[in-house]
mmCIF file of C-alpha atoms and ligand atoms in Angstrom:
data_model
loop_
_atom_site.group_PDB
_atom_site.id
_atom_site.type_symbol
_atom_site.label_atom_id
_atom_site.label_comp_id
_atom_site.label_asym_id
_atom_site.label_seq_id
_atom_site.Cartn_x
_atom_site.Cartn_y
_atom_site.Cartn_z
ATOM 1 C CA MET A 12 25.285 -14.104 -6.626
ATOM 2 C CA TYR A 13 21.646 -13.097 -8.319
ATOM 3 C CA ASP A 14 22.046 -11.088 -11.693
ATOM 4 C CA THR A 15 18.396 -9.481 -10.083
ATOM 5 C CA LEU A 16 17.188 -9.654 -6.188
ATOM 6 C CA VAL A 17 13.814 -7.883 -6.566
ATOM 7 C CA ILE A 18 12.883 -6.972 -3.136
ATOM 8 C CA GLY A 19 9.070 -6.978 -2.439
ATOM 9 C CA ALA A 20 6.676 -8.845 -3.686
ATOM 10 C CA GLY A 21 3.849 -7.178 -5.148
ATOM 11 C CA PRO A 22 2.188 -5.993 -8.574
ATOM 12 C CA ALA A 23 6.154 -4.068 -9.347
ATOM 13 C CA GLY A 24 8.517 -6.938 -7.553
ATOM 14 C CA MET A 25 6.542 -9.843 -9.071
ATOM 15 C CA THR A 26 5.919 -7.648 -13.127
ATOM 16 C CA ALA A 27 9.724 -7.061 -12.644
ATOM 17 C CA ALA A 28 10.436 -10.725 -11.774
ATOM 18 C CA LEU A 29 8.783 -11.505 -14.932
ATOM 19 C CA TYR A 30 10.688 -9.428 -16.985
ATOM 20 C CA ALA A 31 13.759 -10.101 -16.112
ATOM 21 C CA ALA A 32 13.165 -13.719 -15.815
ATOM 22 C CA ARG A 33 12.129 -12.874 -19.460
ATOM 23 C CA SER A 34 15.308 -11.592 -20.031
ATOM 24 C CA ASN A 35 16.930 -14.509 -19.220
ATOM 25 C CA LEU A 36 18.937 -13.406 -15.821
ATOM 26 C CA LYS A 37 18.835 -15.190 -12.661
ATOM 27 C CA VAL A 38 15.801 -13.619 -10.336
ATOM 28 C CA GLY A 39 15.142 -13.501 -6.879
ATOM 29 C CA LEU A 40 12.283 -12.544 -5.522
ATOM 30 C CA LEU A 41 12.603 -11.540 -1.590
ATOM 31 C CA GLU A 42 9.758 -10.990 0.332
ATOM 32 C CA GLN A 43 8.425 -10.630 4.268
ATOM 33 C CA GLY A 44 5.239 -11.700 3.334
ATOM 34 C CA ALA A 45 2.608 -13.212 1.744
ATOM 35 C CA PRO A 46 2.579 -12.641 -2.559
ATOM 36 C CA GLY A 47 0.803 -9.742 -3.801
ATOM 37 C CA GLY A 48 1.171 -6.698 -1.025
ATOM 38 C CA GLN A 49 -1.014 -3.963 -0.477
ATOM 39 C CA MET A 50 -3.480 -6.234 -3.639
ATOM 40 C CA ASN A 51 -4.314 -8.718 -0.719
ATOM 41 C CA ASN A 52 -5.908 -5.722 1.577
ATOM 42 C CA THR A 53 -8.360 -5.007 -1.324
ATOM 43 C CA ALA A 54 -12.031 -6.662 -2.070
ATOM 44 C CA ASP A 55 -12.454 -5.496 -5.496
ATOM 45 C CA ILE A 56 -10.752 -4.196 -8.085
ATOM 46 C CA GLU A 57 -12.828 -3.002 -11.104
ATOM 47 C CA ASN A 58 -9.675 -0.562 -12.788
ATOM 48 C CA TYR A 59 -7.109 -3.021 -13.236
ATOM 49 C CA PRO A 60 -7.805 -3.812 -17.853
ATOM 50 C CA GLY A 61 -8.629 -7.505 -18.300
ATOM 51 C CA PHE A 62 -11.027 -7.743 -15.937
ATOM 52 C CA ASP A 63 -14.346 -5.691 -14.784
ATOM 53 C CA LEU A 64 -13.598 -6.728 -11.172
ATOM 54 C CA ILE A 65 -11.293 -8.897 -9.697
ATOM 55 C CA SER A 66 -10.047 -9.449 -5.957
ATOM 56 C CA GLY A 67 -7.254 -8.416 -4.729
ATOM 57 C CA PRO A 68 -6.117 -11.643 -4.126
ATOM 58 C CA GLU A 69 -7.139 -13.371 -7.467
ATOM 59 C CA LEU A 70 -4.825 -10.735 -9.262
ATOM 60 C CA SER A 71 -1.613 -11.712 -7.054
ATOM 61 C CA MET A 72 -1.868 -14.915 -7.448
ATOM 62 C CA LYS A 73 -2.767 -14.347 -11.313
ATOM 63 C CA MET A 74 0.797 -12.574 -10.895
ATOM 64 C CA PHE A 75 2.639 -14.910 -8.882
ATOM 65 C CA ASP A 76 1.917 -18.228 -10.406
ATOM 66 C CA PRO A 77 4.321 -17.939 -14.035
ATOM 67 C CA LEU A 78 7.288 -16.652 -11.846
ATOM 68 C CA GLU A 79 8.202 -20.189 -10.566
ATOM 69 C CA LYS A 80 7.561 -21.550 -14.466
ATOM 70 C CA LEU A 81 10.245 -19.067 -15.367
ATOM 71 C CA GLY A 82 13.168 -19.902 -12.855
ATOM 72 C CA VAL A 83 12.123 -16.806 -10.127
ATOM 73 C CA GLU A 84 13.656 -17.989 -7.051
ATOM 74 C CA HIS A 85 10.827 -16.732 -3.876
ATOM 75 C CA LEU A 86 12.964 -15.941 -1.518
ATOM 76 C CA TYR A 87 11.477 -15.482 2.307
ATOM 77 C CA GLY A 88 12.879 -12.219 4.685
ATOM 78 C CA ILE A 89 12.384 -8.982 6.276
ATOM 79 C CA VAL A 90 15.026 -6.925 4.789
ATOM 80 C CA THR A 91 16.686 -4.267 7.107
ATOM 81 C CA THR A 92 19.496 -2.677 5.176
ATOM 82 C CA ILE A 93 20.986 -2.688 1.886
ATOM 83 C CA GLN A 94 24.844 -1.650 1.313
ATOM 84 C CA ASP A 95 26.265 -0.434 -2.554
ATOM 85 C CA LEU A 96 29.540 -2.473 -2.956
ATOM 86 C CA GLY A 97 30.278 -1.084 -6.630
ATOM 87 C CA GLN A 98 30.171 -3.937 -8.491
ATOM 88 C CA SER A 99 27.137 -6.107 -6.271
ATOM 89 C CA LYS A 100 24.488 -4.850 -3.325
ATOM 90 C CA LEU A 101 24.738 -6.917 -0.587
ATOM 91 C CA VAL A 102 20.879 -7.159 0.934
ATOM 92 C CA LYS A 103 20.533 -7.989 4.744
ATOM 93 C CA THR A 104 17.567 -9.702 6.361
ATOM 94 C CA MET A 105 16.861 -10.232 9.943
ATOM 95 C CA ASP A 106 18.550 -14.150 9.087
ATOM 96 C CA GLY A 107 20.752 -13.645 6.141
ATOM 97 C CA GLU A 108 22.028 -11.912 3.971
ATOM 98 C CA PHE A 109 21.869 -12.473 -0.772
ATOM 99 C CA GLU A 110 23.777 -10.623 -2.494
ATOM 100 C CA ALA A 111 23.255 -9.384 -6.169
ATOM 101 C CA LYS A 112 24.668 -7.375 -9.215
ATOM 102 C CA THR A 113 21.326 -5.215 -9.393
ATOM 103 C CA VAL A 114 18.158 -4.873 -6.967
ATOM 104 C CA ILE A 115 14.891 -3.534 -7.526
ATOM 105 C CA LEU A 116 12.868 -2.126 -4.530
ATOM 106 C CA ALA A 117 9.532 -3.004 -4.798
ATOM 107 C CA THR A 118 9.128 -1.792 -0.706
ATOM 108 C CA GLY A 119 5.665 -0.114 -1.677
ATOM 109 C CA ALA A 120 4.265 1.956 1.209
ATOM 110 C CA LYS A 121 2.120 1.833 4.251
ATOM 111 C CA HIS A 122 -0.581 2.642 5.727
ATOM 112 C CA ARG A 123 -0.317 6.456 8.048
ATOM 113 C CA LEU A 124 -1.500 6.491 11.999
ATOM 114 C CA LEU A 125 -3.926 8.442 12.872
ATOM 115 C CA GLN A 126 -1.850 9.048 16.044
ATOM 116 C CA VAL A 127 -4.684 10.116 18.585
ATOM 117 C CA PRO A 128 -5.898 8.321 21.867
ATOM 118 C CA GLY A 129 -7.077 4.983 22.303
ATOM 119 C CA GLU A 130 -6.383 4.561 18.860
ATOM 120 C CA ASP A 131 -2.622 2.052 20.305
ATOM 121 C CA THR A 132 -5.668 1.113 23.220
ATOM 122 C CA TYR A 133 -8.310 -0.208 20.721
ATOM 123 C CA ALA A 134 -6.059 -1.680 17.670
ATOM 124 C CA SER A 135 -7.949 -4.710 16.318
ATOM 125 C CA ARG A 136 -10.283 -4.155 18.647
ATOM 126 C CA GLY A 137 -12.441 -2.167 16.970
ATOM 127 C CA VAL A 138 -9.749 -0.165 15.257
ATOM 128 C CA SER A 139 -8.215 -1.138 11.721
ATOM 129 C CA TYR A 140 -6.481 0.266 8.810
ATOM 130 C CA CYS A 141 -7.865 -3.652 6.416
ATOM 131 C CA ALA A 142 -11.537 -3.381 5.615
ATOM 132 C CA VAL A 143 -11.069 -6.906 3.465
ATOM 133 C CA CYS A 144 -9.745 -7.507 7.064
ATOM 134 C CA ASP A 145 -12.063 -7.455 9.217
ATOM 135 C CA GLY A 146 -15.451 -5.778 8.275
ATOM 136 C CA ALA A 147 -17.545 -9.240 8.429
ATOM 137 C CA PHE A 148 -17.078 -8.408 12.288
ATOM 138 C CA PHE A 149 -19.262 -5.738 12.121
ATOM 139 C CA ARG A 150 -22.082 -6.766 10.850
ATOM 140 C CA ASP A 151 -25.080 -4.418 11.668
ATOM 141 C CA GLN A 152 -23.224 -2.295 13.537
ATOM 142 C CA ASP A 153 -21.586 1.780 12.744
ATOM 143 C CA LEU A 154 -18.648 2.400 11.633
ATOM 144 C CA LEU A 155 -16.439 5.164 11.192
ATOM 145 C CA VAL A 156 -14.710 5.278 8.219
ATOM 146 C CA VAL A 157 -11.573 8.347 8.526
ATOM 147 C CA GLY A 158 -9.816 9.438 5.457
ATOM 148 C CA GLY A 159 -11.173 11.281 2.149
ATOM 149 C CA GLY A 160 -8.920 9.277 -0.424
ATOM 150 C CA ASP A 161 -9.372 6.487 -2.823
ATOM 151 C CA SER A 162 -8.838 4.306 0.185
ATOM 152 C CA ALA A 163 -11.064 5.696 2.581
ATOM 153 C CA VAL A 164 -14.268 6.025 0.251
ATOM 154 C CA GLU A 165 -13.790 2.340 -1.475
ATOM 155 C CA GLU A 166 -13.918 0.718 2.094
ATOM 156 C CA ALA A 167 -16.174 2.749 3.158
ATOM 157 C CA LEU A 168 -18.318 1.573 -0.087
ATOM 158 C CA PHE A 169 -16.694 -2.133 0.836
ATOM 159 C CA LEU A 170 -17.739 -1.740 4.950
ATOM 160 C CA THR A 171 -22.069 -0.990 4.152
ATOM 161 C CA ARG A 172 -21.764 -4.728 3.169
ATOM 162 C CA PHE A 173 -21.969 -5.731 6.549
ATOM 163 C CA ALA A 174 -22.373 -2.893 8.358
ATOM 164 C CA LYS A 175 -25.518 -0.589 9.688
ATOM 165 C CA SER A 176 -24.083 2.555 8.417
ATOM 166 C CA VAL A 177 -20.780 3.804 7.657
ATOM 167 C CA THR A 178 -20.079 7.002 8.680
ATOM 168 C CA ILE A 179 -17.078 8.974 6.808
ATOM 169 C CA VAL A 180 -15.675 11.852 8.359
ATOM 170 C CA HIS A 181 -13.124 14.084 6.688
ATOM 171 C CA ARG A 182 -10.805 16.978 7.427
ATOM 172 C CA ARG A 183 -12.050 19.289 5.028
ATOM 173 C CA ASP A 184 -15.298 19.389 2.603
ATOM 174 C CA GLN A 185 -14.568 18.026 -0.538
ATOM 175 C CA LEU A 186 -13.175 14.256 -1.231
ATOM 176 C CA ARG A 187 -9.799 13.358 -2.669
ATOM 177 C CA ALA A 188 -10.935 10.289 -4.099
ATOM 178 C CA GLN A 189 -11.787 9.811 -7.740
ATOM 179 C CA LYS A 190 -15.344 11.240 -8.949
ATOM 180 C CA LEU A 191 -16.766 7.552 -9.981
ATOM 181 C CA LEU A 192 -15.556 6.873 -6.241
ATOM 182 C CA GLN A 193 -17.477 9.360 -4.847
ATOM 183 C CA ASP A 194 -20.514 9.606 -6.439
ATOM 184 C CA ARG A 195 -21.368 6.396 -5.443
ATOM 185 C CA ALA A 196 -19.908 6.400 -1.700
ATOM 186 C CA LEU A 197 -23.006 10.485 -1.644
ATOM 187 C CA ALA A 198 -25.814 8.058 -3.471
ATOM 188 C CA ASN A 199 -25.001 5.335 -0.504
ATOM 189 C CA GLU A 200 -28.012 5.199 1.595
ATOM 190 C CA LYS A 201 -25.994 3.706 3.981
ATOM 191 C CA ILE A 202 -23.146 6.107 4.176
ATOM 192 C CA ASN A 203 -23.136 8.858 6.416
ATOM 193 C CA PHE A 204 -20.935 12.567 5.940
ATOM 194 C CA ILE A 205 -19.410 14.117 8.561
ATOM 195 C CA TRP A 206 -17.098 17.134 7.004
ATOM 196 C CA ASP A 207 -14.767 19.559 8.068
ATOM 197 C CA SER A 208 -13.615 16.745 11.108
ATOM 198 C CA VAL A 209 -10.818 15.085 12.842
ATOM 199 C CA VAL A 210 -10.915 12.534 15.070
ATOM 200 C CA LYS A 211 -9.562 13.286 18.854
ATOM 201 C CA GLU A 212 -10.330 10.136 20.545
ATOM 202 C CA ILE A 213 -10.937 6.275 20.263
ATOM 203 C CA LYS A 214 -12.948 5.364 23.195
ATOM 204 C CA GLY A 215 -13.979 1.992 24.986
ATOM 205 C CA ASN A 216 -14.420 -0.416 27.665
ATOM 206 C CA ASP A 217 -12.213 -2.547 28.493
ATOM 207 C CA VAL A 218 -12.927 -4.806 25.675
ATOM 208 C CA LYS A 219 -13.741 -2.688 22.304
ATOM 209 C CA VAL A 220 -14.148 0.697 20.923
ATOM 210 C CA THR A 221 -17.459 2.531 21.839
ATOM 211 C CA SER A 222 -17.161 5.834 20.767
ATOM 212 C CA VAL A 223 -15.490 8.275 19.130
ATOM 213 C CA ASP A 224 -14.992 11.875 19.645
ATOM 214 C CA ILE A 225 -14.917 14.034 16.737
ATOM 215 C CA GLU A 226 -13.745 17.943 16.199
ATOM 216 C CA ASN A 227 -15.197 20.394 13.673
ATOM 217 C CA VAL A 228 -12.105 21.865 12.632
ATOM 218 C CA LYS A 229 -13.892 24.941 11.792
ATOM 219 C CA THR A 230 -16.238 25.688 15.035
ATOM 220 C CA GLY A 231 -13.477 24.014 16.880
ATOM 221 C CA GLN A 232 -17.073 21.767 18.683
ATOM 222 C CA VAL A 233 -15.862 18.058 20.261
ATOM 223 C CA THR A 234 -19.091 15.911 19.829
ATOM 224 C CA ASN A 235 -19.319 12.249 21.030
ATOM 225 C CA HIS A 236 -20.458 9.650 18.128
ATOM 226 C CA ALA A 237 -21.160 5.531 19.123
ATOM 227 C CA PHE A 238 -19.459 3.698 16.895
ATOM 228 C CA ALA A 239 -18.260 -0.329 16.792
ATOM 229 C CA GLY A 240 -15.697 0.024 14.664
ATOM 230 C CA VAL A 241 -12.858 2.639 13.001
ATOM 231 C CA PHE A 242 -11.267 2.377 9.594
ATOM 232 C CA ILE A 243 -8.141 4.540 9.016
ATOM 233 C CA TYR A 244 -7.568 5.340 5.445
ATOM 234 C CA ILE A 245 -5.566 8.155 5.540
ATOM 235 C CA GLY A 246 -2.783 7.201 3.155
ATOM 236 C CA LEU A 247 0.473 6.166 3.200
ATOM 237 C CA ASP A 248 3.781 6.442 4.366
ATOM 238 C CA PRO A 249 7.328 4.802 1.927
ATOM 239 C CA VAL A 250 8.720 1.870 3.130
ATOM 240 C CA SER A 251 12.283 2.111 2.348
ATOM 241 C CA GLN A 252 14.070 2.418 5.649
ATOM 242 C CA MET A 253 16.547 -0.566 4.203
ATOM 243 C CA VAL A 254 18.101 2.454 2.447
ATOM 244 C CA ALA A 255 18.145 5.266 4.903
ATOM 245 C CA ASP A 256 22.226 4.560 4.676
ATOM 246 C CA LEU A 257 22.072 4.812 0.280
ATOM 247 C CA GLN A 258 20.521 8.796 0.700
ATOM 248 C CA MET A 259 18.620 8.115 -2.278
ATOM 249 C CA THR A 260 15.434 8.985 -1.386
ATOM 250 C CA ASP A 261 13.385 12.924 -1.076
ATOM 251 C CA ASP A 262 12.939 14.222 2.304
ATOM 252 C CA ASN A 263 9.661 12.194 2.718
ATOM 253 C CA GLY A 264 11.417 8.879 2.154
ATOM 254 C CA TRP A 265 10.107 8.160 -2.105
ATOM 255 C CA ILE A 266 12.809 7.480 -4.030
ATOM 256 C CA PRO A 267 13.286 9.263 -6.884
ATOM 257 C CA THR A 268 13.961 7.753 -10.382
ATOM 258 C CA ASP A 269 14.683 8.446 -13.911
ATOM 259 C CA ASP A 270 12.031 6.958 -16.546
ATOM 260 C CA LYS A 271 14.673 4.176 -16.243
ATOM 261 C CA MET A 272 13.683 3.686 -13.242
ATOM 262 C CA ALA A 273 17.469 3.712 -11.950
ATOM 263 C CA THR A 274 17.949 5.522 -8.828
ATOM 264 C CA LYS A 275 20.779 7.436 -7.960
ATOM 265 C CA VAL A 276 23.305 4.463 -6.944
ATOM 266 C CA PRO A 277 24.120 2.353 -10.055
ATOM 267 C CA GLY A 278 22.433 -1.207 -10.393
ATOM 268 C CA ILE A 279 19.447 -0.047 -8.012
ATOM 269 C CA PHE A 280 16.247 0.848 -8.787
ATOM 270 C CA ALA A 281 12.853 1.650 -7.803
ATOM 271 C CA ILE A 282 9.830 1.532 -8.721
ATOM 272 C CA GLY A 283 5.373 0.914 -7.658
ATOM 273 C CA ASP A 284 4.379 2.501 -4.838
ATOM 274 C CA VAL A 285 7.818 3.406 -3.104
ATOM 275 C CA ARG A 286 9.068 5.990 -6.300
ATOM 276 C CA GLN A 287 8.820 8.974 -6.278
ATOM 277 C CA LYS A 288 5.570 9.505 -8.558
ATOM 278 C CA ASP A 289 1.438 11.053 -9.017
ATOM 279 C CA LEU A 290 -0.290 7.969 -9.717
ATOM 280 C CA ARG A 291 -0.374 4.934 -6.974
ATOM 281 C CA GLN A 292 -2.317 2.516 -9.033
ATOM 282 C CA ILE A 293 -1.691 -1.288 -9.737
ATOM 283 C CA THR A 294 -1.372 -0.663 -12.788
ATOM 284 C CA THR A 295 1.352 1.673 -12.786
ATOM 285 C CA ALA A 296 2.993 -0.399 -10.094
ATOM 286 C CA VAL A 297 2.819 -3.139 -13.137
ATOM 287 C CA GLY A 298 4.220 -0.188 -16.333
ATOM 288 C CA ASP A 299 7.523 0.214 -13.168
ATOM 289 C CA GLY A 300 8.100 -2.529 -12.738
ATOM 290 C CA ALA A 301 8.135 -3.645 -16.718
ATOM 291 C CA THR A 302 10.286 -0.781 -17.029
ATOM 292 C CA ALA A 303 13.135 -1.660 -14.273
ATOM 293 C CA GLY A 304 12.913 -5.656 -15.305
ATOM 294 C CA ILE A 305 14.368 -4.308 -18.710
ATOM 295 C CA SER A 306 16.264 -1.918 -17.529
ATOM 296 C CA ALA A 307 17.968 -4.067 -15.019
ATOM 297 C CA TYR A 308 19.011 -6.044 -18.020
ATOM 298 C CA HIS A 309 20.507 -4.187 -20.351
ATOM 299 C CA TYR A 310 22.587 -2.148 -17.042
ATOM 300 C CA LEU A 311 24.203 -6.123 -16.889
ATOM 301 C CA THR A 312 24.584 -5.596 -20.336
ATOM 302 C CA GLU A 313 26.471 -2.360 -20.062
ATOM 303 C CA HIS A 314 28.504 -3.648 -17.337
ATOM 304 C CA ASN A 315 29.307 -7.480 -17.932
HETATM 305 P P1 LIG B 5 3.246 -3.272 -2.435
HETATM 306 O O1 LIG B 5 1.596 -3.416 -2.746
HETATM 307 O O2 LIG B 5 2.534 -1.879 -0.648
HETATM 308 O O3 LIG B 5 3.847 -4.257 -1.962
HETATM 309 C C1 LIG B 5 4.978 -4.129 -2.138
HETATM 310 C C2 LIG B 5 5.425 -5.115 -0.786
HETATM 311 O O4 LIG B 5 6.993 -5.257 -0.577
HETATM 312 C C3 LIG B 5 4.778 -6.113 0.105
HETATM 313 O O5 LIG B 5 4.497 -7.388 -0.080
HETATM 314 C C4 LIG B 5 5.751 -5.913 1.712
HETATM 315 O O6 LIG B 5 5.556 -7.173 2.407
HETATM 316 C C5 LIG B 5 6.878 -5.971 1.181
HETATM 317 N N1 LIG B 5 7.942 -5.697 1.413
HETATM 318 C C6 LIG B 5 8.086 -4.231 2.244
HETATM 319 N N2 LIG B 5 9.687 -4.227 2.797
HETATM 320 C C7 LIG B 5 9.652 -5.609 3.829
HETATM 321 C C8 LIG B 5 10.898 -5.782 3.271
HETATM 322 N N3 LIG B 5 11.181 -4.857 4.474
HETATM 323 N N4 LIG B 5 11.962 -6.824 3.328
HETATM 324 C C9 LIG B 5 10.543 -7.825 2.173
HETATM 325 N N5 LIG B 5 9.724 -7.639 1.605
HETATM 326 C C10 LIG B 5 9.491 -6.069 1.794
HETATM 327 N N6 LIG B 5 -4.744 0.284 -6.339
HETATM 328 C C11 LIG B 5 -5.717 -0.023 -8.005
HETATM 329 O O7 LIG B 5 -4.756 0.059 -8.689
HETATM 330 N N7 LIG B 5 -7.051 -0.575 -7.958
HETATM 331 C C12 LIG B 5 -8.008 -0.039 -7.037
HETATM 332 O O8 LIG B 5 -8.517 -0.880 -6.857
HETATM 333 C C13 LIG B 5 -6.816 -0.101 -5.668
HETATM 334 N N8 LIG B 5 -7.050 -0.319 -4.529
HETATM 335 C C14 LIG B 5 -6.213 -0.459 -3.075
HETATM 336 C C15 LIG B 5 -7.297 -0.318 -1.760
HETATM 337 C C16 LIG B 5 -6.496 -0.414 -0.542
HETATM 338 C C17 LIG B 5 -7.084 -0.295 0.894
HETATM 339 C C18 LIG B 5 -4.819 -0.316 -0.521
HETATM 340 C C19 LIG B 5 -4.311 0.764 0.763
HETATM 341 C C20 LIG B 5 -4.502 0.538 -1.511
HETATM 342 C C21 LIG B 5 -5.333 0.048 -3.004
HETATM 343 N N9 LIG B 5 -4.543 0.922 -4.296
HETATM 344 C C22 LIG B 5 -5.593 -0.413 -5.425
HETATM 345 C C23 LIG B 5 -2.756 1.099 -4.811
HETATM 346 C C24 LIG B 5 -2.214 -0.131 -5.333
HETATM 347 O O9 LIG B 5 -3.026 -1.785 -4.150
HETATM 348 C C25 LIG B 5 -1.259 0.141 -4.917
HETATM 349 O O10 LIG B 5 -0.435 1.473 -5.283
HETATM 350 C C26 LIG B 5 0.538 -1.521 -5.449
HETATM 351 O O11 LIG B 5 -0.326 -2.246 -4.822
HETATM 352 C C27 LIG B 5 1.582 -0.830 -5.573
HETATM 353 O O12 LIG B 5 2.132 -2.061 -5.300
HETATM 354 P P2 LIG B 5 3.660 -2.076 -5.003
HETATM 355 O O13 LIG B 5 4.311 -3.317 -6.328
HETATM 356 O O14 LIG B 5 4.422 -1.092 -5.427
HETATM 357 O O15 LIG B 5 3.406 -1.981 -3.550
HETATM 358 P P1 LIG B 6 -4.329 9.486 -0.417
HETATM 359 O O1 LIG B 6 -4.563 9.740 -1.307
HETATM 360 O O2 LIG B 6 -2.655 9.871 0.112
HETATM 361 O O3 LIG B 6 -5.561 10.620 0.944
HETATM 362 C C1 LIG B 6 -5.656 10.588 2.396
HETATM 363 C C2 LIG B 6 -6.338 10.659 2.396
HETATM 364 O O4 LIG B 6 -6.471 11.221 4.093
HETATM 365 C C3 LIG B 6 -6.961 12.416 1.997
HETATM 366 O O5 LIG B 6 -8.705 12.510 2.309
HETATM 367 C C4 LIG B 6 -6.538 13.166 3.546
HETATM 368 O O6 LIG B 6 -7.103 14.318 3.581
HETATM 369 C C5 LIG B 6 -6.889 12.420 4.444
HETATM 370 N N1 LIG B 6 -5.605 12.258 5.667
HETATM 371 C C6 LIG B 6 -4.242 12.620 5.158
HETATM 372 N N2 LIG B 6 -3.948 12.588 6.641
HETATM 373 C C7 LIG B 6 -4.795 12.530 7.672
HETATM 374 C C8 LIG B 6 -5.050 12.815 8.831
HETATM 375 N N3 LIG B 6 -3.674 13.389 9.817
HETATM 376 N N4 LIG B 6 -5.561 13.221 9.175
HETATM 377 C C9 LIG B 6 -7.668 13.076 8.898
HETATM 378 N N5 LIG B 6 -7.282 12.774 6.850
HETATM 379 C C10 LIG B 6 -5.979 12.862 6.814
HETATM 380 O O7 LIG B 6 -4.325 8.138 0.088
HETATM 381 P P2 LIG B 6 -5.497 6.400 -0.106
HETATM 382 O O8 LIG B 6 -6.702 6.921 -0.131
HETATM 383 O O9 LIG B 6 -4.925 5.999 1.239
HETATM 384 O O10 LIG B 6 -4.476 6.323 -1.973
HETATM 385 C C11 LIG B 6 -3.327 6.231 -1.651
HETATM 386 C C12 LIG B 6 -3.201 4.889 -3.123
HETATM 387 O O11 LIG B 6 -3.782 4.018 -3.583
HETATM 388 C C13 LIG B 6 -3.583 7.074 -3.616
HETATM 389 O O12 LIG B 6 -2.508 6.925 -4.695
HETATM 390 C C14 LIG B 6 -4.843 6.555 -4.589
HETATM 391 O O13 LIG B 6 -4.910 6.659 -5.792
HETATM 392 C C15 LIG B 6 -4.361 5.169 -4.576
HETATM 393 N N6 LIG B 6 -5.639 4.228 -4.153
HETATM 394 C C16 LIG B 6 -5.972 3.399 -5.550
HETATM 395 C C17 LIG B 6 -7.656 2.882 -5.302
HETATM 396 C C18 LIG B 6 -8.766 2.903 -6.873
HETATM 397 O O14 LIG B 6 -7.353 3.109 -7.755
HETATM 398 N N7 LIG B 6 -9.821 2.519 -6.582
HETATM 399 C C19 LIG B 6 -8.350 3.059 -3.895
HETATM 400 C C20 LIG B 6 -7.447 2.526 -3.122
HETATM 401 C C21 LIG B 6 -5.947 3.533 -3.118
HETATM 402 P P3 LIG B 6 -6.313 15.871 2.008
HETATM 403 O O15 LIG B 6 -7.567 15.197 0.982
HETATM 404 O O16 LIG B 6 -7.388 17.396 2.889
HETATM 405 O O17 LIG B 6 -5.437 15.177 2.345
#
């Protein structure tokens, strides 16, 4: 029986585990992959205080390494459901189950699919959702990035390190990304823009992507453009299916909390990207994590 079981070892979960362990709780940190979450897919982080620039994997390890010394148990498992047993919570994974007095959900968010013909067919054969993982395979080639938010623009900038050219296709004529990233992209000679346009189909041969059909949403005109790779960054969906039965999410699956990170189910807290909030960043994820670690401690003090 854990005092607190943190699900997800992204920045939110690792910080929650840190604060809960420093409150002398028995803490398990349950993760389905490598610790770090979305940070592992980020080459350069420039907006985490204390570092001018740090790579995502390096920041991940800096957050993870101290946890073992504090007694946090690193557990492996893919969580499928969470049951509220009142005094405790039962967390079921693909291979077994864990019981805890409190649960901190830090399962983050995952990339959205474009859902156009060819996306599935050419997944890992030219279609990618991770520039850091796949960018280097496209040296001196022409690439398409889909989306207009921070991810699309930041990853387009990263891809210019390898590619001959990077074209950003966006469904409007204004980017959503933060101003600093916009200015960098607009000034980058390798980056081109196709405005007011959406991808209709990703085409290729037996082996890989060769071109993309793009529709101008204002004129309806569809044109075909040669690209060797398509990087899709059109936003995120919450990873909250494991609490579907507890009816704690909003209509889109994000989890509302109070300012203590408490959900509507007593003893279950939600933090980081999976939480209903405006700003999804590493800084806000760690802030949520700190609050939840302490809130779990107060909850246990009040209930034991
Ligand atoms: P996540 O990082 O998503 O971590 C969730 C963890 O939960 C994952 O490790 C996942 O494996 C685990 N998990 C999920 N489901 C289960 C399950 N069923 N069972 C077990 N484990 C599970 N933010 C910045 O501040 N600066 C940046 O420069 C920046 N760059 C970014 C670049 C990209 C391409 C992307 C996609 C995001 C970027 N962000 C950046 C946003 C930032 O990475 C996220 O806001 C942050 O990682 C959210 O942290 P989290 O801990 O809430 O969730
Ligand atoms: P996002 O901010 O939700 O942006 C998604 C983009 O994709 C938007 O421009 C949106 O267009 C477009 N889009 C959505 N659905 C589409 C569709 N079906 N077809 C075509 N385009 C579509 O998502 P994100 O960029 O992945 O960022 C997610 C979170 O991570 C944000 O909170 C962001 O700030 C954070 N993040 C931060 C950094 C950083 O700080 N450096 C880097 C990356 C991510 P519209 O603009 O028209 O809605």
